XYZ file of C-alpha atoms in Angstrom:
322
model
C -0.123 -0.075 -0.023
C 2.840 2.363 1.101
C 4.609 1.649 -2.461
C 1.313 2.337 -4.328
C 0.873 5.586 -2.321
C 4.529 6.530 -3.261
C 4.152 5.780 -7.154
C 0.781 8.125 -6.836
C 2.469 10.984 -5.329
C 5.340 10.766 -7.663
C 3.048 10.752 -10.612
C 0.977 13.685 -9.059
C 4.362 15.679 -8.493
C 5.336 15.118 -12.162
C 1.714 16.194 -13.309
C 2.042 19.272 -11.359
C 5.130 20.399 -13.228
C 2.749 21.539 -15.866
C 1.458 24.322 -13.701
C 4.828 25.726 -13.268
C 7.588 27.965 -15.355
C 10.295 25.405 -16.725
C 13.316 25.887 -14.563
C 16.630 24.033 -14.042
C 14.899 22.194 -11.244
C 12.125 21.095 -13.574
C 14.699 19.489 -16.025
C 16.459 17.955 -13.262
C 13.088 16.415 -11.913
C 12.037 15.164 -15.360
C 15.673 13.582 -15.996
C 15.394 11.740 -12.754
C 11.873 10.530 -13.461
C 13.003 9.481 -16.977
C 15.850 7.303 -15.515
C 13.537 5.628 -13.275
C 12.845 1.577 -13.699
C 9.251 2.055 -13.063
C 7.473 2.446 -16.517
C 4.415 4.459 -15.189
C 6.867 7.061 -13.782
C 8.736 7.291 -17.279
C 5.493 7.467 -19.247
C 4.398 10.419 -17.075
C 7.735 12.220 -17.234
C 7.702 11.836 -20.958
C 4.227 12.991 -21.471
C 4.924 16.085 -19.321
C 8.299 16.641 -21.201
C 6.325 16.550 -24.544
C 3.599 18.969 -23.314
C 6.194 21.413 -21.882
C 8.663 20.941 -25.101
C 11.476 20.659 -22.884
C 14.303 19.873 -25.416
C 16.890 19.510 -22.854
C 15.682 15.908 -22.172
C 15.761 14.633 -25.541
C 18.821 12.401 -24.703
C 17.174 11.149 -21.678
C 14.058 10.139 -23.760
C 16.116 8.324 -26.012
C 17.756 6.448 -23.411
C 14.942 5.343 -21.447
C 13.251 4.265 -24.932
C 16.409 1.941 -25.361
C 16.278 0.640 -21.938
C 12.580 -0.375 -22.157
C 13.347 -2.436 -25.440
C 15.183 -5.103 -23.107
C 12.659 -7.386 -21.823
C 9.953 -5.230 -22.569
C 6.977 -7.129 -21.249
C 8.544 -7.089 -17.984
C 10.102 -3.689 -17.867
C 7.372 -1.821 -19.827
C 4.082 -3.874 -19.602
C 1.425 -2.277 -21.834
C 4.112 -0.366 -23.811
C 2.907 2.934 -22.037
C 6.364 4.210 -21.463
C 7.659 3.512 -25.143
C 4.350 5.138 -26.440
C 4.743 8.265 -24.316
C 8.420 8.776 -25.191
C 7.667 8.428 -28.957
C 4.690 10.898 -28.614
C 7.047 13.072 -26.618
C 9.716 13.227 -29.204
C 6.955 13.742 -32.038
C 5.900 16.877 -30.059
C 9.407 18.025 -29.932
C 10.012 17.263 -33.520
C 13.329 15.455 -33.265
C 14.400 11.739 -33.174
C 17.955 11.864 -31.745
C 18.357 8.097 -31.801
C 15.927 6.723 -34.500
C 13.307 5.918 -31.989
C 10.622 6.273 -34.733
C 12.312 3.611 -36.997
C 12.612 1.172 -34.111
C 9.141 1.912 -32.678
C 7.383 1.626 -35.941
C 8.741 -2.017 -36.076
C 8.262 -3.048 -32.508
C 5.815 -5.606 -31.496
C 5.309 -6.447 -27.883
C 3.240 -9.651 -27.398
C 2.052 -10.232 -23.849
C 0.121 -12.879 -22.053
C -3.391 -12.707 -22.014
C -6.262 -15.175 -21.442
C -5.868 -18.086 -23.797
C -3.149 -16.626 -25.704
C -0.909 -13.537 -26.259
C -1.788 -9.915 -27.370
C 0.571 -7.248 -29.233
C 0.274 -4.023 -26.845
C 2.640 -2.004 -29.481
C 0.181 -0.861 -32.214
C -0.204 2.503 -30.762
C 3.727 2.656 -30.521
C 3.866 1.923 -34.303
C 0.890 4.546 -35.085
C 2.751 7.325 -33.070
C 6.155 6.249 -34.648
C 4.658 6.693 -38.134
C 3.602 10.369 -37.340
C 7.089 10.771 -35.968
C 8.650 9.651 -38.964
C 6.544 12.200 -41.046
C 7.558 14.952 -38.808
C 11.037 14.502 -39.035
C 10.908 13.831 -42.792
C 12.775 10.485 -42.620
C 13.811 9.367 -46.059
C 12.318 6.029 -45.852
C 8.994 7.319 -44.413
C 6.772 6.267 -47.175
C 8.277 2.685 -47.499
C 7.578 2.272 -43.880
C 4.085 3.700 -43.910
C 3.468 1.265 -47.112
C 4.538 -1.620 -44.630
C 2.263 -0.359 -41.816
C -0.784 -0.300 -43.912
C -0.422 -4.098 -43.965
C 0.174 -4.372 -40.113
C -1.832 -7.260 -38.407
C -3.465 -4.785 -36.000
C -6.178 -2.395 -37.306
C -5.310 0.574 -35.233
C -1.891 0.593 -36.530
C -3.210 0.520 -40.100
C -5.260 3.279 -39.364
C -2.351 5.104 -37.790
C -0.664 4.423 -41.369
C -3.489 6.074 -43.088
C -3.483 9.089 -40.732
C 0.397 9.387 -41.117
C -0.039 9.283 -45.014
C -2.691 12.018 -44.773
C -0.295 14.168 -42.558
C 2.627 13.796 -44.964
C 0.777 15.796 -47.560
C 2.809 13.818 -50.042
C 1.081 12.826 -53.299
C 3.354 9.621 -53.268
C 0.924 8.288 -50.568
C -2.033 8.623 -52.841
C -1.437 5.320 -54.919
C -0.973 3.475 -51.414
C -4.324 4.588 -50.262
C -6.155 3.745 -53.228
C -4.489 0.304 -53.226
C -5.509 -0.448 -49.681
C -9.126 0.906 -49.982
C -9.563 -1.330 -53.289
C -7.924 -4.291 -51.411
C -10.241 -3.971 -48.472
C -9.785 -4.626 -44.834
C -11.421 -6.689 -42.242
C -12.152 -3.464 -40.125
C -14.336 -0.947 -41.945
C -12.697 1.926 -39.911
C -9.480 1.415 -41.975
C -11.071 1.766 -45.368
C -13.092 4.697 -43.938
C -9.624 6.299 -42.771
C -7.838 5.626 -46.110
C -10.850 7.097 -48.046
C -10.754 10.205 -45.705
C -6.878 10.554 -46.152
C -7.179 10.346 -49.855
C -10.021 13.271 -49.536
C -7.425 15.177 -47.504
C -4.579 14.603 -49.797
C -6.281 15.179 -53.052
C -9.929 16.153 -52.736
C -10.415 16.950 -56.502
C -9.081 13.747 -57.923
C -10.298 11.326 -55.056
C -13.836 12.614 -54.633
C -15.042 10.181 -57.768
C -12.978 7.289 -56.438
C -14.576 7.570 -52.954
C -18.102 7.952 -54.305
C -17.484 4.496 -56.259
C -17.604 2.966 -52.513
C -21.131 4.075 -51.792
C -22.177 1.529 -54.235
C -20.010 -1.205 -52.877
C -21.534 -4.731 -52.281
C -20.670 -4.406 -48.621
C -22.911 -2.174 -46.629
C -20.134 -1.639 -44.130
C -17.938 -0.455 -46.848
C -20.713 1.726 -47.866
C -21.127 3.260 -44.453
C -17.253 3.767 -44.322
C -17.310 5.797 -47.606
C -20.160 7.970 -46.364
C -18.559 8.613 -43.147
C -15.292 9.588 -44.835
C -17.282 11.861 -47.092
C -18.802 13.417 -44.075
C -15.549 13.944 -42.191
C -14.053 15.780 -45.306
C -16.322 18.492 -44.920
C -16.261 19.238 -48.561
C -19.192 21.161 -49.938
C -19.300 19.126 -52.907
C -19.974 16.113 -50.540
C -23.653 17.130 -49.677
C -25.422 16.401 -52.992
C -23.425 13.258 -53.122
C -24.616 12.021 -49.695
C -28.177 13.471 -50.196
C -28.388 11.518 -53.438
C -27.078 8.357 -51.882
C -29.599 8.950 -49.049
C -32.658 9.393 -51.328
C -31.736 6.312 -53.247
C -30.900 4.025 -50.401
C -33.488 1.583 -48.796
C -31.745 -0.026 -45.943
C -32.564 1.889 -42.648
C -29.069 1.648 -40.973
C -27.463 3.224 -44.178
C -30.107 5.956 -44.459
C -29.166 6.976 -40.676
C -25.500 6.870 -41.640
C -26.023 9.081 -44.592
C -27.913 11.727 -42.351
C -24.873 11.288 -39.807
C -22.259 11.872 -42.467
C -24.237 15.103 -43.591
C -24.208 16.462 -40.057
C -20.462 15.935 -40.045
C -20.254 18.177 -42.798
C -20.807 21.140 -40.537
C -21.823 23.814 -42.802
C -25.232 25.639 -43.268
C -26.556 23.924 -46.357
C -25.982 20.519 -44.699
C -27.727 21.613 -41.525
C -30.484 23.218 -43.276
C -30.884 19.932 -45.306
C -31.240 17.907 -41.982
C -33.800 20.572 -40.515
C -35.852 19.983 -43.557
C -36.083 16.342 -43.022
C -36.883 16.792 -39.467
C -39.763 19.040 -40.523
C -41.304 17.159 -43.483
C -40.100 13.629 -43.669
C -41.898 10.587 -42.406
C -41.102 9.090 -38.819
C -37.991 7.208 -39.011
C -36.234 9.768 -41.303
C -37.344 12.593 -39.119
C -36.008 10.980 -35.984
C -32.717 9.988 -37.530
C -32.187 13.596 -38.668
C -32.931 14.807 -35.438
C -30.486 12.632 -33.900
C -27.963 13.735 -36.293
C -28.579 17.273 -35.331
C -27.968 16.305 -31.690
C -24.172 16.845 -32.354
C -25.135 20.684 -32.538
C -27.333 20.672 -29.230
C -25.355 23.542 -27.608
C -26.284 25.709 -30.585
C -29.307 27.698 -29.033
C -30.451 29.306 -32.372
C -30.616 25.719 -34.170
C -32.131 24.273 -31.021
C -34.944 26.640 -31.151
C -35.598 26.270 -34.975
C -35.431 22.252 -34.568
C -37.965 22.715 -31.556
C -40.352 24.773 -33.423
C -40.394 22.252 -36.322
C -41.053 19.411 -34.050
C -43.797 21.249 -32.138
C -45.491 21.343 -35.503
C -45.309 17.546 -36.063
C -47.902 15.283 -34.430
C -45.459 12.455 -34.148
C -45.325 11.491 -30.525
C -42.015 9.598 -31.180
C -40.406 12.590 -32.580
C -41.106 14.788 -29.809
C -39.500 12.036 -27.630
C -36.585 11.754 -29.749
C -36.056 15.635 -29.554
C -35.901 15.404 -25.752
C -33.440 12.600 -26.192
C -31.424 14.391 -28.780
C -31.549 17.957 -27.194
């Protein structure tokens, strides 16, 4: 119990450094913590170092990462210290000891019920962003491999890093991955969204094709990618898809994607659905507009539209959404 309390006190003291000016004593404290054996302490120190942009501890961060690569399941269970070190180096925009290259290749299989689980996909994803940040010459090669990672969260991280790179060389990688498909629809959605971020004018027609995919999950992924893009050209596309789609869940996804566009025409369309559409569609549009519940003017307009309807379920849906 005393050891647990001491750890909590140490973590709290490190967190408290965020509220103070960075001094020589701050740097000393962080260096001591980064040299600790306890991974939780190192993780917190790395997190604070990154948030405060303390460049003086770059060497200490790299040394700690190296230390936790030795017998990592025992020294850094859950991979938390290495993740926070990589994230701190990303924030600092430097990689003094090729941490990102080693991080993007690291796998850490830990025992779980009836098997082992890789706890390092977040490290690989953060390292991918780091490689982009420091403009590593082999970045696209590494990201191409990460797109085929066994873990979906790492593959999503690869797609995000490609978008972050803003490099046209990533476009073919994203197109190929989207066409090849993925067991996790979130990966496809991330790839399509990254394409819209990289090259909206070229990618829009490509993404639209996925709205007619044989798999409804892929259709939904494409709709959500279009919504997340916030492109004005996406509204007529999503509206047309909603109008021709029969399946209830996909119609609901279309309205949610339209809400994600976050511009006046999209919101106006959803208001018109609340005011005029039949029960399920009106309720789904209302639920989509719930994302704007803190907009008092919008809330008032929607409330007025609902009051004019005799649908009891719609009134109940308004109370739930707003």
